[in-house]
mmCIF file with all atom_site columns, C-alpha atoms in Angstrom:
data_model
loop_
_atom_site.group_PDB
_atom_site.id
_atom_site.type_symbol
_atom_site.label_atom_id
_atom_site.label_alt_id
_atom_site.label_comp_id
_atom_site.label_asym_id
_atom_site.label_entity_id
_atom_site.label_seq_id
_atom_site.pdbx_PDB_ins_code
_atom_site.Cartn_x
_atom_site.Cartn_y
_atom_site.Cartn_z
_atom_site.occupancy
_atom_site.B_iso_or_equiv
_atom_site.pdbx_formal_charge
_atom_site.auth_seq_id
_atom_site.auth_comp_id
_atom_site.auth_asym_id
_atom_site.auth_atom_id
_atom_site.pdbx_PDB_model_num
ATOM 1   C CA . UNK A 1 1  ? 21.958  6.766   24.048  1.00 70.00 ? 21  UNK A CA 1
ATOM 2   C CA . UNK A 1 2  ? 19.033  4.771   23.634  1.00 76.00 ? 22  UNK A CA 1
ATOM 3   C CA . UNK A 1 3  ? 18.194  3.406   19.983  1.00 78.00 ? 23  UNK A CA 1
ATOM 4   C CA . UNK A 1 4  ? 14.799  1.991   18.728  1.00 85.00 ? 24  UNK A CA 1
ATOM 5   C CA . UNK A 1 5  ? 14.744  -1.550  17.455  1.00 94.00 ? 25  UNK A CA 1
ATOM 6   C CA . UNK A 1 6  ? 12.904  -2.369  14.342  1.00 95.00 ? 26  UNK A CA 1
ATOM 7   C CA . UNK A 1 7  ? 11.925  -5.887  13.111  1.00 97.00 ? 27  UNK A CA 1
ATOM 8   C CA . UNK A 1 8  ? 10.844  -6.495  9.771   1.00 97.00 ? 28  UNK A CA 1
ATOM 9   C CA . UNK A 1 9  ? 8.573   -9.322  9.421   1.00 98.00 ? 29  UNK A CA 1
ATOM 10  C CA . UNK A 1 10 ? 7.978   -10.776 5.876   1.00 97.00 ? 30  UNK A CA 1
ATOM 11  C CA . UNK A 1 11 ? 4.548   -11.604 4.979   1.00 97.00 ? 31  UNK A CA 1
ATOM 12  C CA . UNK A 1 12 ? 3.657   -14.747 3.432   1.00 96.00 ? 32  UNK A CA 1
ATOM 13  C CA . UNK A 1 13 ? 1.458   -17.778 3.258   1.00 95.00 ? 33  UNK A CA 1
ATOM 14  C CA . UNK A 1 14 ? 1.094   -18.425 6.528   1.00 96.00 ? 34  UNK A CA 1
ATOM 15  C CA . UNK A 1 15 ? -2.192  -17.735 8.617   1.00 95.00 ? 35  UNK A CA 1
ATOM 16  C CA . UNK A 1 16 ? -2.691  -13.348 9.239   1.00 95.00 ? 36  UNK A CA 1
ATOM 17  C CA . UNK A 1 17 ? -3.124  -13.989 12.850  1.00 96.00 ? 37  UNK A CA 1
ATOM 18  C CA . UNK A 1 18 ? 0.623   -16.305 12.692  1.00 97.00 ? 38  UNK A CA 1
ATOM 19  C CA . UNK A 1 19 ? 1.627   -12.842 11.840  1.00 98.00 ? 39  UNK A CA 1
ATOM 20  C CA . UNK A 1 20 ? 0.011   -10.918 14.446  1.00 97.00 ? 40  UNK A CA 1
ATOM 21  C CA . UNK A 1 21 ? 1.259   -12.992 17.097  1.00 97.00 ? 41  UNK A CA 1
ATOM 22  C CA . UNK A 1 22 ? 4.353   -12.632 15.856  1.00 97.00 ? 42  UNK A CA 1
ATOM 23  C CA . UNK A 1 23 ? 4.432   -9.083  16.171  1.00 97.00 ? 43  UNK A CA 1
ATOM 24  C CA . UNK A 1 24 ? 2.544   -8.603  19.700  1.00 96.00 ? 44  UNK A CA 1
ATOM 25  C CA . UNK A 1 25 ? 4.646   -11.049 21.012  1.00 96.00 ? 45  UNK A CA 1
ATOM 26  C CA . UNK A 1 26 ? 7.701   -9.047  18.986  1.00 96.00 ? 46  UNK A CA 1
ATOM 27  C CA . UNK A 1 27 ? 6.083   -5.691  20.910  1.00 95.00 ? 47  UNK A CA 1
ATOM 28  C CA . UNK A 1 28 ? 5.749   -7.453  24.182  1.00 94.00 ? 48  UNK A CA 1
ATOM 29  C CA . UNK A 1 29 ? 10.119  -7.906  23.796  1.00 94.00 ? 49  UNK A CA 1
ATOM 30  C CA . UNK A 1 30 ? 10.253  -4.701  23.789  1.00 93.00 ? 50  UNK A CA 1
ATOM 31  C CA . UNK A 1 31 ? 10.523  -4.155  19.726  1.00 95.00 ? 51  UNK A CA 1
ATOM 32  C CA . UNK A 1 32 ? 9.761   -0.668  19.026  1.00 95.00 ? 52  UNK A CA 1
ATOM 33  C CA . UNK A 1 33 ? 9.221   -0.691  15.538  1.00 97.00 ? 53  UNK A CA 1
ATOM 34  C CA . UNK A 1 34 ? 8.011   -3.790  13.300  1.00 97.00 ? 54  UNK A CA 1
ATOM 35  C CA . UNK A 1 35 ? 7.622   -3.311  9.370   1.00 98.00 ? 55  UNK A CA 1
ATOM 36  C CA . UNK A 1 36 ? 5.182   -5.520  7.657   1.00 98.00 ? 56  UNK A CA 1
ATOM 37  C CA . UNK A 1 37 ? 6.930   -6.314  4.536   1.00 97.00 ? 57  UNK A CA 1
ATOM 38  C CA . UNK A 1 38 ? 4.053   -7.769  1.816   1.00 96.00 ? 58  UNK A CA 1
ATOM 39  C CA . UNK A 1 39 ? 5.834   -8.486  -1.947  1.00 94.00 ? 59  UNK A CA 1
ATOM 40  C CA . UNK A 1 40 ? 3.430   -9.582  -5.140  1.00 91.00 ? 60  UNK A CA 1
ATOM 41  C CA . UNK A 1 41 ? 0.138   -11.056 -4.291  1.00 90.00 ? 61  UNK A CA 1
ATOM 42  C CA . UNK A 1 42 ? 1.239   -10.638 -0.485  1.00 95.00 ? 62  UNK A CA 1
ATOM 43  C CA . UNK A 1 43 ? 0.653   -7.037  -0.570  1.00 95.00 ? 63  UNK A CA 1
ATOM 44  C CA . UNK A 1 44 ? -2.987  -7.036  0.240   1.00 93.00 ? 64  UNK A CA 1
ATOM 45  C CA . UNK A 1 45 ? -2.454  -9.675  3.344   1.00 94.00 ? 65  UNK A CA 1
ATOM 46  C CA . UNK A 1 46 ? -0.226  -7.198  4.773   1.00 96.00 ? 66  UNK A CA 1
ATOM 47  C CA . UNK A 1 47 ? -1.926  -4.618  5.040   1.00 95.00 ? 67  UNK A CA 1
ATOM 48  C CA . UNK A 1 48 ? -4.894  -7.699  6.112   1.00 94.00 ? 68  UNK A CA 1
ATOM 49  C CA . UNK A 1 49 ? -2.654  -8.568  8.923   1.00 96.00 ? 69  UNK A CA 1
ATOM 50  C CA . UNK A 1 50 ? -2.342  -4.503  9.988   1.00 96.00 ? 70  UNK A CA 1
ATOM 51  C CA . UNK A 1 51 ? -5.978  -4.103  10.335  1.00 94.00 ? 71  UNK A CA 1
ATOM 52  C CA . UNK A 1 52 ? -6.075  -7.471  12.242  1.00 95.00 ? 72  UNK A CA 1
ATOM 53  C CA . UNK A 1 53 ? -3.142  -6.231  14.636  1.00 96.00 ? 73  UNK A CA 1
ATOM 54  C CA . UNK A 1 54 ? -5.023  -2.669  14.526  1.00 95.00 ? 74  UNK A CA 1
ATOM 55  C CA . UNK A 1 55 ? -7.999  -4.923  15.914  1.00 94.00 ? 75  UNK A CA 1
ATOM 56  C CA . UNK A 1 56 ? -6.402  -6.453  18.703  1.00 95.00 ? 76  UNK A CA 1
ATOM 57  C CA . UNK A 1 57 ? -3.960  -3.448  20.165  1.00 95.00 ? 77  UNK A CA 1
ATOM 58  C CA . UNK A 1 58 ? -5.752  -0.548  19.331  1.00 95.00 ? 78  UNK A CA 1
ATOM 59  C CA . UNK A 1 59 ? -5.058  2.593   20.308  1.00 95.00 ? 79  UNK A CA 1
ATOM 60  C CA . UNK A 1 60 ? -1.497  1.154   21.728  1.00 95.00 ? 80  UNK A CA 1
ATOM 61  C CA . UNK A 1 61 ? -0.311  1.239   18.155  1.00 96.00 ? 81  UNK A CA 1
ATOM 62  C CA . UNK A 1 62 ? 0.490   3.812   15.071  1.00 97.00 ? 82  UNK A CA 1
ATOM 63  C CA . UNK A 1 63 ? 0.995   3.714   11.432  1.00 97.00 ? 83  UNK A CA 1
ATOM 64  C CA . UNK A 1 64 ? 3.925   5.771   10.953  1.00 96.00 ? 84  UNK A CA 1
ATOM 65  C CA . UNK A 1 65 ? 5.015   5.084   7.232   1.00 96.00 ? 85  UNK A CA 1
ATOM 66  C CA . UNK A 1 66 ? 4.056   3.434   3.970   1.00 97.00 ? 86  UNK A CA 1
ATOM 67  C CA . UNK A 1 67 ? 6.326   2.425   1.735   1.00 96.00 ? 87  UNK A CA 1
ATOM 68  C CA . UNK A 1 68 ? 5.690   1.220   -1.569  1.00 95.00 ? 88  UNK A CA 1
ATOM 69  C CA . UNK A 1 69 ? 8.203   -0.111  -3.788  1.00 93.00 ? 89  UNK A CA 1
ATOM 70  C CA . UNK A 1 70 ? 9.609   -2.263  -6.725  1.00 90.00 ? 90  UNK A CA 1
ATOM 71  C CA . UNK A 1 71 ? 11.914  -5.023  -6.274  1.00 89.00 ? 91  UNK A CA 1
ATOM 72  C CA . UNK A 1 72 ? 14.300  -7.483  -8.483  1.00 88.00 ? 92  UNK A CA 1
ATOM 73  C CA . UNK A 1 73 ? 13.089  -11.053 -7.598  1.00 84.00 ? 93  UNK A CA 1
ATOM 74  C CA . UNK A 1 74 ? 14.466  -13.744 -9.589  1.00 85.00 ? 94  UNK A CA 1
ATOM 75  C CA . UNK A 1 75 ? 14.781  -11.078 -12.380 1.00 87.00 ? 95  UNK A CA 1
ATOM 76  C CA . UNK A 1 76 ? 11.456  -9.914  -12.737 1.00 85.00 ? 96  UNK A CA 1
ATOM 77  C CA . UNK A 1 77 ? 10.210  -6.828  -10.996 1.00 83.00 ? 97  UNK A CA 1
ATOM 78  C CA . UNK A 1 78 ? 7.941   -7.257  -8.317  1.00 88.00 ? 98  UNK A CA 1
ATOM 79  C CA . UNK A 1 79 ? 5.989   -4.535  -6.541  1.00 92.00 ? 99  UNK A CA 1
ATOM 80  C CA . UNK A 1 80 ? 6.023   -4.458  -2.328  1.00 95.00 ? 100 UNK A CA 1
ATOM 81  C CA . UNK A 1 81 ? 4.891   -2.208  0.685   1.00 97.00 ? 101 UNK A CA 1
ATOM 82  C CA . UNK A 1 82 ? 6.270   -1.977  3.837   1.00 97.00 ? 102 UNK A CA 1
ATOM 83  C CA . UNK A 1 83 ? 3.881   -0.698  6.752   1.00 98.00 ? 103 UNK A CA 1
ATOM 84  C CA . UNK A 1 84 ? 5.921   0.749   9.732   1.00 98.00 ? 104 UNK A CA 1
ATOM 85  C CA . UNK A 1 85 ? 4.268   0.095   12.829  1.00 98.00 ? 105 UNK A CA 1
ATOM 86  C CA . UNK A 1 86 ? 5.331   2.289   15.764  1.00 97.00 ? 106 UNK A CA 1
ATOM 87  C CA . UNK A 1 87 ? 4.660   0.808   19.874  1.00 95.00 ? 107 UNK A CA 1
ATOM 88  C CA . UNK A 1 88 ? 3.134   3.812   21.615  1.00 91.00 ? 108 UNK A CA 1
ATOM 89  C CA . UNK A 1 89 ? 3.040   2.290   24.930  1.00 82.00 ? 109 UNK A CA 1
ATOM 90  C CA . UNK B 2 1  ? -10.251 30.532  -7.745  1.00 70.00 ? 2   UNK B CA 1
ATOM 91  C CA . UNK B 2 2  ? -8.821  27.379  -9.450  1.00 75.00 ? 3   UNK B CA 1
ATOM 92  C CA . UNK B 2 3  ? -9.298  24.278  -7.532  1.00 78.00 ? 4   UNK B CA 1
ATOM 93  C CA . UNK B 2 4  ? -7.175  21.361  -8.796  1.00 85.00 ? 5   UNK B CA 1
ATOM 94  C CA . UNK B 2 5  ? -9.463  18.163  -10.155 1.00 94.00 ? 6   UNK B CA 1
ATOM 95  C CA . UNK B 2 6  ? -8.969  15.082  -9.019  1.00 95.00 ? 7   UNK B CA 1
ATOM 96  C CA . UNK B 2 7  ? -9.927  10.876  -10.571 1.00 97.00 ? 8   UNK B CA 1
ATOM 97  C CA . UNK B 2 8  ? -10.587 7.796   -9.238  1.00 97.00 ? 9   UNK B CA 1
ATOM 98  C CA . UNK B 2 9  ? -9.487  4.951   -11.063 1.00 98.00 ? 10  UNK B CA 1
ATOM 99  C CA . UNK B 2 10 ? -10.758 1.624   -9.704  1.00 97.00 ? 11  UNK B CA 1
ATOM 100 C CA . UNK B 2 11 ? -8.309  -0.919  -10.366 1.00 97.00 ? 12  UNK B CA 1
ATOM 101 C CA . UNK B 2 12 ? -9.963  -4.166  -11.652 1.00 96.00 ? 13  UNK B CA 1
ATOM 102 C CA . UNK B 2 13 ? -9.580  -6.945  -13.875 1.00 95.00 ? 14  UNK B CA 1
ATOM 103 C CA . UNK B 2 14 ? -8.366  -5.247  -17.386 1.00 96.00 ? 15  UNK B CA 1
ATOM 104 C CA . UNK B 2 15 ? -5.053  -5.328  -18.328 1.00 95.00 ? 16  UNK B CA 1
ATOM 105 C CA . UNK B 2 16 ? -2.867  -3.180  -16.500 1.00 95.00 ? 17  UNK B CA 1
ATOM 106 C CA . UNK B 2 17 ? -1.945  -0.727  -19.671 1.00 96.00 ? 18  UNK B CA 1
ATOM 107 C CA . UNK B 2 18 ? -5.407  -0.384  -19.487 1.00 97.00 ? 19  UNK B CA 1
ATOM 108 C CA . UNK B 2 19 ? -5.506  1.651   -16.344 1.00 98.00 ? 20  UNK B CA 1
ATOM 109 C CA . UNK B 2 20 ? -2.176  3.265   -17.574 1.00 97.00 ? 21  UNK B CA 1
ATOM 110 C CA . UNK B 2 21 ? -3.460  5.114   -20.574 1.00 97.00 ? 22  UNK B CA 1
ATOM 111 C CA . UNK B 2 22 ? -6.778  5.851   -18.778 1.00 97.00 ? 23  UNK B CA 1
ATOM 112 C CA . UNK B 2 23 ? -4.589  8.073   -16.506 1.00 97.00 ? 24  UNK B CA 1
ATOM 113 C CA . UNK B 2 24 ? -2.217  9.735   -19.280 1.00 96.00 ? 25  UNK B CA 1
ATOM 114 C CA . UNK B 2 25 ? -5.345  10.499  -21.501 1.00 96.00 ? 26  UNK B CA 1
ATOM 115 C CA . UNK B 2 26 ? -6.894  11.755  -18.284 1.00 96.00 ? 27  UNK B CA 1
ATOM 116 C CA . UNK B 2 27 ? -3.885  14.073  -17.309 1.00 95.00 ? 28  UNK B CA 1
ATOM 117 C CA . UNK B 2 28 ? -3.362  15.359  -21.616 1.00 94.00 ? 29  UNK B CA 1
ATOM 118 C CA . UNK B 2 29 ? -7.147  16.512  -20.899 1.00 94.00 ? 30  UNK B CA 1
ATOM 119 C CA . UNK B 2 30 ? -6.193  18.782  -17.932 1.00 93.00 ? 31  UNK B CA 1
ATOM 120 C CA . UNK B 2 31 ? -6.769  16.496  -14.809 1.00 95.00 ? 32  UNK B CA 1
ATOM 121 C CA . UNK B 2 32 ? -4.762  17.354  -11.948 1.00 95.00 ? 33  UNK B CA 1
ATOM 122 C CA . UNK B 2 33 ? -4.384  14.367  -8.979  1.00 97.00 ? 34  UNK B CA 1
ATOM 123 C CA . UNK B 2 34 ? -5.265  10.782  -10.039 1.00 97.00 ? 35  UNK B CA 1
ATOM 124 C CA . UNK B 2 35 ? -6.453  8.369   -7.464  1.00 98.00 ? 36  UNK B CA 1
ATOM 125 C CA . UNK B 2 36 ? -5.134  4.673   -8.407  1.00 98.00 ? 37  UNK B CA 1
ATOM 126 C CA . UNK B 2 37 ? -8.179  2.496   -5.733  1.00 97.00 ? 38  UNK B CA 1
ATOM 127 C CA . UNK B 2 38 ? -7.203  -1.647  -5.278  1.00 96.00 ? 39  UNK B CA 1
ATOM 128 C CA . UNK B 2 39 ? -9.026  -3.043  -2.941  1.00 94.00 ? 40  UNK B CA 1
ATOM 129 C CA . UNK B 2 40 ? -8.508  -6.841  -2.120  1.00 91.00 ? 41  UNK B CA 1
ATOM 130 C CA . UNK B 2 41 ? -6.650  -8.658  -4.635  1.00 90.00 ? 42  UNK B CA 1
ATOM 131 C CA . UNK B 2 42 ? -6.482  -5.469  -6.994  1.00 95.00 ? 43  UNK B CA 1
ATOM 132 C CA . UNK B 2 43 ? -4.492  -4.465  -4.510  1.00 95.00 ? 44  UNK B CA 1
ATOM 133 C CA . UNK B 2 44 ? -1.177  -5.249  -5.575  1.00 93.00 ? 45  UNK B CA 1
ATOM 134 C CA . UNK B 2 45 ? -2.716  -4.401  -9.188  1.00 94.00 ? 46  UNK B CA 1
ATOM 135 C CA . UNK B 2 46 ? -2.948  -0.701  -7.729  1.00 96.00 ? 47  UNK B CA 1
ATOM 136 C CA . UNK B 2 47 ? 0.632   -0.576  -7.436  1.00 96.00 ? 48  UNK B CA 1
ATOM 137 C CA . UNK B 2 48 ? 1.739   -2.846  -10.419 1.00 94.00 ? 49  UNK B CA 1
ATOM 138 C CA . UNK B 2 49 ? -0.177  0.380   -12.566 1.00 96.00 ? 50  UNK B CA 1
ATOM 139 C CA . UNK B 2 50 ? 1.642   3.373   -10.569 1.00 96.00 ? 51  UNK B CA 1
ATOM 140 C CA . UNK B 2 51 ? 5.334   1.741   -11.424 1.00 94.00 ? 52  UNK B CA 1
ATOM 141 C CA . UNK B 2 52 ? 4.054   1.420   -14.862 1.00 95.00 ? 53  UNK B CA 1
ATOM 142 C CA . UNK B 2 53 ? 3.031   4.990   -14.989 1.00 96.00 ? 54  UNK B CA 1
ATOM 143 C CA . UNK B 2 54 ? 5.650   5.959   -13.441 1.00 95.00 ? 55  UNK B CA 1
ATOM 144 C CA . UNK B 2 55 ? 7.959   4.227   -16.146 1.00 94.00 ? 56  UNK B CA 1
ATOM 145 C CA . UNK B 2 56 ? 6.236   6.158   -18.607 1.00 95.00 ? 57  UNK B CA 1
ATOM 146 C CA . UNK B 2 57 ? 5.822   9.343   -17.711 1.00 95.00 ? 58  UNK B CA 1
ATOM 147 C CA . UNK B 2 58 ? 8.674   9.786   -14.948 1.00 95.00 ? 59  UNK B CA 1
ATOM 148 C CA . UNK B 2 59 ? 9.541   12.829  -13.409 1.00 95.00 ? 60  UNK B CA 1
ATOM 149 C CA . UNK B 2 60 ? 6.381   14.613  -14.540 1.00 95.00 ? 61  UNK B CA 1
ATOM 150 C CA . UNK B 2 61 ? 4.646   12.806  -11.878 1.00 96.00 ? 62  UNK B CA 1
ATOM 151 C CA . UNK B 2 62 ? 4.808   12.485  -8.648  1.00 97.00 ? 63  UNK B CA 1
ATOM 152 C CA . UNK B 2 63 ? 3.340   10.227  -5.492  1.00 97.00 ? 64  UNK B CA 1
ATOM 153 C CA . UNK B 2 64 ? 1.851   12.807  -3.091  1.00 96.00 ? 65  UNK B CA 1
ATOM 154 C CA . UNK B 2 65 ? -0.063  10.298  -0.741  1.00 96.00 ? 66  UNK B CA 1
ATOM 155 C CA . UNK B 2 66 ? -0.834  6.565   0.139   1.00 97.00 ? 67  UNK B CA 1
ATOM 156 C CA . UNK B 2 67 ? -3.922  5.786   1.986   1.00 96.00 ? 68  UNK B CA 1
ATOM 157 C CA . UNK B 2 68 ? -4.737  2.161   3.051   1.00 95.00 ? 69  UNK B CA 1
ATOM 158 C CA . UNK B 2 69 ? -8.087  1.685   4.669   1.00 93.00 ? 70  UNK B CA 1
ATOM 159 C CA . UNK B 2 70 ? -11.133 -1.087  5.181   1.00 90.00 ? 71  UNK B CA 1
ATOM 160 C CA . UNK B 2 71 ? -14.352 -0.983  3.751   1.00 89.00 ? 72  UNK B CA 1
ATOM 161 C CA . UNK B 2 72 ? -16.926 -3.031  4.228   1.00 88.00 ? 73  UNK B CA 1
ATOM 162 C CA . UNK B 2 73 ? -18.229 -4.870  0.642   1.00 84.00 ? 74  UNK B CA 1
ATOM 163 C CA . UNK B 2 74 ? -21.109 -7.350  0.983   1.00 85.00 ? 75  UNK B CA 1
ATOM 164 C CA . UNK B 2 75 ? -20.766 -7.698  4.397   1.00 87.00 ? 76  UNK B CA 1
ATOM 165 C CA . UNK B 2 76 ? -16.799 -8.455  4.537   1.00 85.00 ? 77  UNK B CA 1
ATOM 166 C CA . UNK B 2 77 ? -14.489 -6.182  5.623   1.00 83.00 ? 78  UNK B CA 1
ATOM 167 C CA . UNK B 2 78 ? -11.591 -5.588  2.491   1.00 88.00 ? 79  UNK B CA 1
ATOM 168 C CA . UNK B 2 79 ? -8.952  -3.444  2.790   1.00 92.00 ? 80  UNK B CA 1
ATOM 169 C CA . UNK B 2 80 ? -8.041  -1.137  -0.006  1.00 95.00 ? 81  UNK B CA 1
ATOM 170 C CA . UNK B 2 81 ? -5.198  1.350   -1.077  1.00 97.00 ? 82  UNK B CA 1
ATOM 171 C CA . UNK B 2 82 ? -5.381  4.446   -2.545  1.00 97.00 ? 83  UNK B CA 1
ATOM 172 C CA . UNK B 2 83 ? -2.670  6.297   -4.183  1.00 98.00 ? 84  UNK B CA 1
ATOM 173 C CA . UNK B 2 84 ? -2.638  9.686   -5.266  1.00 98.00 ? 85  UNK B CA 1
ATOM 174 C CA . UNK B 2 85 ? -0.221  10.950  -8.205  1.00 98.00 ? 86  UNK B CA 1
ATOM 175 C CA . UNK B 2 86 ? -0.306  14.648  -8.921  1.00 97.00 ? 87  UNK B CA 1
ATOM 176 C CA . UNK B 2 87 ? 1.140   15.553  -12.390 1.00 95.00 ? 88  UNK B CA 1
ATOM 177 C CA . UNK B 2 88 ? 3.776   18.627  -11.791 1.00 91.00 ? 89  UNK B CA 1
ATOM 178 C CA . UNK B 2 89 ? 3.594   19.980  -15.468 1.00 82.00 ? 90  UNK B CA 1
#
């Protein structure tokens, strides 16, 4: 029985378009799923680098979930979102 | 016919308790769906202000939607989230 694959890619200081690569390239393995996981003051770049991956594959691509959330980190609570990004074709 | 009334509250600068009482004193006067808007930095912000709500007035609200989008402002494109809280009594 066939299962989807999800990667989770954590977004951080790095350039967006580091981050799209990653994930077209993650796509073009045959990933299924790949969750752009922004925490803090990343929150806003990952939903930057969805619109930039939105950009570049279109149609090929869908939003499927958005999950917002609050995390322990280094014992202070720190808000995140997680964009699930679905391969259509 | 009642139709249920809805708020935008544009996340900025202030203080986050700020935006927090804004929405309670909003709801105690009869307002039904609150629309937390970051866009940009606020971003994060947005969703810093929902957990706080949600601390205070738990189970009586409730997260019925999460909308990210990109808007153009002064010529750049920002992206913005909007999340909308429906108090349940």
């Amino acid at each position: 029985m066939y299962s989807p694959t999800t990667k989770i890619i954590d977004i951080g200081k790095r350039p967006i378009d580091d981050y799209v690569f990653e994930a077209i390239i993650s796509f073009q393995e045959g990933v299924d799923n790949i969750i752009l996981k922004g925490r803090g003051d990343f929150i806003s770049r990952a939903i930057d680098v969805y619109w930039a991956l939105k950009d570049r594959l279109g149609n090929s691509i869908e939003l499927v979930d958005i999950e917002i959330g609050s995390e322990r980190v280094r014992g202070r609570m720190r808000s995140y979102i997680a964009l699930k990004i679905r391969r259509k074709y």
